[in-house]
Amino acid sequence: QVQLVESGGGLVQAGGSLRLSCAASGRTFSRDAMGWFRQAPGKEREFVAYINLSVGSAYYTDSVKGRFSISRDNAKNMIYLQMDSLKPEDTAVYYCAVKVSGAIVYVTSNYGYWGQGTQVTVSS
């Protein structure tokens, strides 16, 4: 089992920045890759960013490219999501998760061990 705890969410004005953190504990050695997802009210959970924990390669959904950056600190069992130039449409609960199966990095069902989420609200 892997336990994940997200933090760093909050209320920010449009154009502002936030840095989300995700702390992993438990069977952390079983992780190869992780991702960030978000879910806005009334919408399905959607992929945001992916990172390969070994080589650090990353992949982003088109709507956040150039604004968000995912990173990891393997020594601390942490991943981060730096979010800049935030927009009201970025408002959602953000979740981190461990990629557990499949080859496609943006498919939600390929992830397991979800955290409880952290709320990000961007005001206009």
JSON list of C-alpha atoms in Angstrom, two decimals, residues 6-105:
[
{"chain": "A", "resi": 6, "resn": "GLU", "atom": "CA", "xyz": [-1.53, 16.46, -0.94]},
{"chain": "A", "resi": 7, "resn": "SER", "atom": "CA", "xyz": [-1.02, 19.98, 0.38]},
{"chain": "A", "resi": 8, "resn": "GLY", "atom": "CA", "xyz": [-0.49, 23.53, -0.84]},
{"chain": "A", "resi": 9, "resn": "GLY", "atom": "CA", "xyz": [-3.89, 24.38, -2.23]},
{"chain": "A", "resi": 10, "resn": "GLY", "atom": "CA", "xyz": [-5.66, 27.63, -1.52]},
{"chain": "A", "resi": 11, "resn": "LEU", "atom": "CA", "xyz": [-7.33, 30.73, -2.91]},
{"chain": "A", "resi": 12, "resn": "VAL", "atom": "CA", "xyz": [-5.38, 32.83, -5.40]},
{"chain": "A", "resi": 13, "resn": "GLN", "atom": "CA", "xyz": [-6.18, 35.57, -7.88]},
{"chain": "A", "resi": 14, "resn": "ALA", "atom": "CA", "xyz": [-5.98, 34.95, -11.60]},
{"chain": "A", "resi": 15, "resn": "GLY", "atom": "CA", "xyz": [-2.39, 35.25, -12.77]},
{"chain": "A", "resi": 16, "resn": "GLY", "atom": "CA", "xyz": [-1.05, 34.07, -9.44]},
{"chain": "A", "resi": 17, "resn": "SER", "atom": "CA", "xyz": [0.91, 30.97, -8.49]},
{"chain": "A", "resi": 18, "resn": "LEU", "atom": "CA", "xyz": [0.62, 28.00, -6.17]},
{"chain": "A", "resi": 19, "resn": "ARG", "atom": "CA", "xyz": [2.87, 25.03, -5.47]},
{"chain": "A", "resi": 20, "resn": "LEU", "atom": "CA", "xyz": [1.21, 21.74, -4.63]},
{"chain": "A", "resi": 21, "resn": "SER", "atom": "CA", "xyz": [3.05, 19.00, -2.78]},
{"chain": "A", "resi": 22, "resn": "CYS", "atom": "CA", "xyz": [2.35, 15.28, -2.56]},
{"chain": "A", "resi": 23, "resn": "ALA", "atom": "CA", "xyz": [3.97, 13.19, 0.17]},
{"chain": "A", "resi": 24, "resn": "ALA", "atom": "CA", "xyz": [4.16, 9.43, -0.30]},
{"chain": "A", "resi": 25, "resn": "SER", "atom": "CA", "xyz": [4.60, 6.83, 2.42]},
{"chain": "A", "resi": 26, "resn": "GLY", "atom": "CA", "xyz": [4.31, 3.08, 2.70]},
{"chain": "A", "resi": 27, "resn": "ARG", "atom": "CA", "xyz": [5.48, 0.93, -0.21]},
{"chain": "A", "resi": 28, "resn": "THR", "atom": "CA", "xyz": [7.15, 3.86, -1.93]},
{"chain": "A", "resi": 29, "resn": "PHE", "atom": "CA", "xyz": [9.72, 1.62, -3.64]},
{"chain": "A", "resi": 30, "resn": "SER", "atom": "CA", "xyz": [6.95, 0.20, -5.82]},
{"chain": "A", "resi": 31, "resn": "ARG", "atom": "CA", "xyz": [6.38, 3.53, -7.57]},
{"chain": "A", "resi": 32, "resn": "ASP", "atom": "CA", "xyz": [7.70, 4.10, -11.09]},
{"chain": "A", "resi": 33, "resn": "ALA", "atom": "CA", "xyz": [5.62, 7.08, -12.10]},
{"chain": "A", "resi": 34, "resn": "MET", "atom": "CA", "xyz": [3.08, 9.44, -10.63]},
{"chain": "A", "resi": 35, "resn": "GLY", "atom": "CA", "xyz": [0.62, 11.99, -11.80]},
{"chain": "A", "resi": 36, "resn": "TRP", "atom": "CA", "xyz": [-1.53, 14.94, -10.88]},
{"chain": "A", "resi": 37, "resn": "PHE", "atom": "CA", "xyz": [-5.23, 15.04, -11.69]},
{"chain": "A", "resi": 38, "resn": "ARG", "atom": "CA", "xyz": [-8.00, 17.52, -10.96]},
{"chain": "A", "resi": 39, "resn": "GLN", "atom": "CA", "xyz": [-11.75, 17.48, -10.62]},
{"chain": "A", "resi": 40, "resn": "ALA", "atom": "CA", "xyz": [-13.96, 20.54, -10.89]},
{"chain": "A", "resi": 41, "resn": "PRO", "atom": "CA", "xyz": [-17.54, 20.55, -9.54]},
{"chain": "A", "resi": 42, "resn": "GLY", "atom": "CA", "xyz": [-19.86, 18.61, -11.83]},
{"chain": "A", "resi": 43, "resn": "LYS", "atom": "CA", "xyz": [-17.03, 17.38, -14.03]},
{"chain": "A", "resi": 44, "resn": "GLU", "atom": "CA", "xyz": [-15.07, 14.18, -14.36]},
{"chain": "A", "resi": 45, "resn": "ARG", "atom": "CA", "xyz": [-11.59, 13.85, -12.92]},
{"chain": "A", "resi": 46, "resn": "GLU", "atom": "CA", "xyz": [-9.04, 14.84, -15.56]},
{"chain": "A", "resi": 47, "resn": "PHE", "atom": "CA", "xyz": [-5.34, 14.31, -16.10]},
{"chain": "A", "resi": 48, "resn": "VAL", "atom": "CA", "xyz": [-3.02, 17.26, -15.50]},
{"chain": "A", "resi": 49, "resn": "ALA", "atom": "CA", "xyz": [0.59, 16.07, -15.43]},
{"chain": "A", "resi": 50, "resn": "TYR", "atom": "CA", "xyz": [2.77, 12.95, -15.28]},
{"chain": "A", "resi": 51, "resn": "ILE", "atom": "CA", "xyz": [6.31, 12.31, -14.16]},
{"chain": "A", "resi": 52, "resn": "ASN", "atom": "CA", "xyz": [8.59, 9.29, -14.48]},
{"chain": "A", "resi": 53, "resn": "LEU", "atom": "CA", "xyz": [10.26, 9.05, -11.09]},
{"chain": "A", "resi": 54, "resn": "SER", "atom": "CA", "xyz": [13.46, 7.48, -12.43]},
{"chain": "A", "resi": 55, "resn": "VAL", "atom": "CA", "xyz": [14.41, 9.80, -15.28]},
{"chain": "A", "resi": 56, "resn": "GLY", "atom": "CA", "xyz": [12.18, 12.77, -14.48]},
{"chain": "A", "resi": 57, "resn": "SER", "atom": "CA", "xyz": [10.48, 12.90, -17.85]},
{"chain": "A", "resi": 58, "resn": "ALA", "atom": "CA", "xyz": [7.17, 14.76, -17.77]},
{"chain": "A", "resi": 59, "resn": "TYR", "atom": "CA", "xyz": [3.97, 15.03, -19.78]},
{"chain": "A", "resi": 60, "resn": "TYR", "atom": "CA", "xyz": [1.19, 17.60, -19.51]},
{"chain": "A", "resi": 61, "resn": "THR", "atom": "CA", "xyz": [-2.31, 18.09, -20.70]},
{"chain": "A", "resi": 62, "resn": "ASP", "atom": "CA", "xyz": [-2.47, 20.81, -23.34]},
{"chain": "A", "resi": 63, "resn": "SER", "atom": "CA", "xyz": [-4.36, 23.30, -21.19]},
{"chain": "A", "resi": 64, "resn": "VAL", "atom": "CA", "xyz": [-1.53, 23.60, -18.64]},
{"chain": "A", "resi": 65, "resn": "LYS", "atom": "CA", "xyz": [1.54, 23.37, -20.89]},
{"chain": "A", "resi": 66, "resn": "GLY", "atom": "CA", "xyz": [3.86, 26.31, -20.32]},
{"chain": "A", "resi": 67, "resn": "ARG", "atom": "CA", "xyz": [2.11, 27.22, -17.04]},
{"chain": "A", "resi": 68, "resn": "PHE", "atom": "CA", "xyz": [2.47, 24.14, -14.82]},
{"chain": "A", "resi": 69, "resn": "SER", "atom": "CA", "xyz": [5.60, 22.16, -13.98]},
{"chain": "A", "resi": 70, "resn": "ILE", "atom": "CA", "xyz": [5.79, 18.78, -12.29]},
{"chain": "A", "resi": 71, "resn": "SER", "atom": "CA", "xyz": [8.89, 17.71, -10.36]},
{"chain": "A", "resi": 72, "resn": "ARG", "atom": "CA", "xyz": [10.00, 15.11, -7.86]},
{"chain": "A", "resi": 73, "resn": "ASP", "atom": "CA", "xyz": [12.34, 14.65, -4.92]},
{"chain": "A", "resi": 74, "resn": "ASN", "atom": "CA", "xyz": [12.87, 10.91, -4.65]},
{"chain": "A", "resi": 75, "resn": "ALA", "atom": "CA", "xyz": [14.95, 11.20, -1.47]},
{"chain": "A", "resi": 76, "resn": "LYS", "atom": "CA", "xyz": [11.94, 12.78, 0.26]},
{"chain": "A", "resi": 77, "resn": "ASN", "atom": "CA", "xyz": [9.29, 10.68, -1.53]},
{"chain": "A", "resi": 78, "resn": "MET", "atom": "CA", "xyz": [7.67, 13.88, -2.76]},
{"chain": "A", "resi": 79, "resn": "ILE", "atom": "CA", "xyz": [6.29, 15.19, -6.02]},
{"chain": "A", "resi": 80, "resn": "TYR", "atom": "CA", "xyz": [5.31, 18.77, -6.70]},
{"chain": "A", "resi": 81, "resn": "LEU", "atom": "CA", "xyz": [3.17, 20.74, -9.09]},
{"chain": "A", "resi": 82, "resn": "GLN", "atom": "CA", "xyz": [4.23, 24.34, -9.65]},
{"chain": "A", "resi": 83, "resn": "MET", "atom": "CA", "xyz": [1.28, 26.24, -11.07]},
{"chain": "A", "resi": 84, "resn": "ASP", "atom": "CA", "xyz": [1.87, 29.69, -12.58]},
{"chain": "A", "resi": 85, "resn": "SER", "atom": "CA", "xyz": [-0.36, 32.07, -14.51]},
{"chain": "A", "resi": 86, "resn": "LEU", "atom": "CA", "xyz": [-3.38, 30.48, -12.90]},
{"chain": "A", "resi": 87, "resn": "LYS", "atom": "CA", "xyz": [-6.78, 30.93, -14.51]},
{"chain": "A", "resi": 88, "resn": "PRO", "atom": "CA", "xyz": [-10.30, 30.63, -13.04]},
{"chain": "A", "resi": 89, "resn": "GLU", "atom": "CA", "xyz": [-10.78, 27.46, -15.11]},
{"chain": "A", "resi": 90, "resn": "ASP", "atom": "CA", "xyz": [-7.96, 25.84, -13.10]},
{"chain": "A", "resi": 91, "resn": "THR", "atom": "CA", "xyz": [-10.26, 25.83, -10.06]},
{"chain": "A", "resi": 92, "resn": "ALA", "atom": "CA", "xyz": [-10.65, 22.23, -8.89]},
{"chain": "A", "resi": 93, "resn": "VAL", "atom": "CA", "xyz": [-9.66, 19.69, -6.29]},
{"chain": "A", "resi": 94, "resn": "TYR", "atom": "CA", "xyz": [-6.20, 18.46, -7.21]},
{"chain": "A", "resi": 95, "resn": "TYR", "atom": "CA", "xyz": [-5.14, 14.87, -6.56]},
{"chain": "A", "resi": 96, "resn": "CYS", "atom": "CA", "xyz": [-1.85, 13.01, -6.84]},
{"chain": "A", "resi": 97, "resn": "ALA", "atom": "CA", "xyz": [-1.78, 9.33, -7.71]},
{"chain": "A", "resi": 98, "resn": "VAL", "atom": "CA", "xyz": [0.59, 6.47, -8.45]},
{"chain": "A", "resi": 99, "resn": "LYS", "atom": "CA", "xyz": [0.60, 5.04, -11.97]},
{"chain": "A", "resi": 100, "resn": "VAL", "atom": "CA", "xyz": [0.02, 1.32, -11.48]},
{"chain": "A", "resi": 101, "resn": "SER", "atom": "CA", "xyz": [-0.75, -0.09, -14.93]},
{"chain": "A", "resi": 102, "resn": "GLY", "atom": "CA", "xyz": [-1.06, 0.55, -18.64]},
{"chain": "A", "resi": 103, "resn": "ALA", "atom": "CA", "xyz": [1.11, 2.48, -21.06]},
{"chain": "A", "resi": 104, "resn": "ILE", "atom": "CA", "xyz": [-0.99, 5.61, -21.58]},
{"chain": "A", "resi": 105, "resn": "VAL", "atom": "CA", "xyz": [-0.02, 8.23, -19.01]}
]
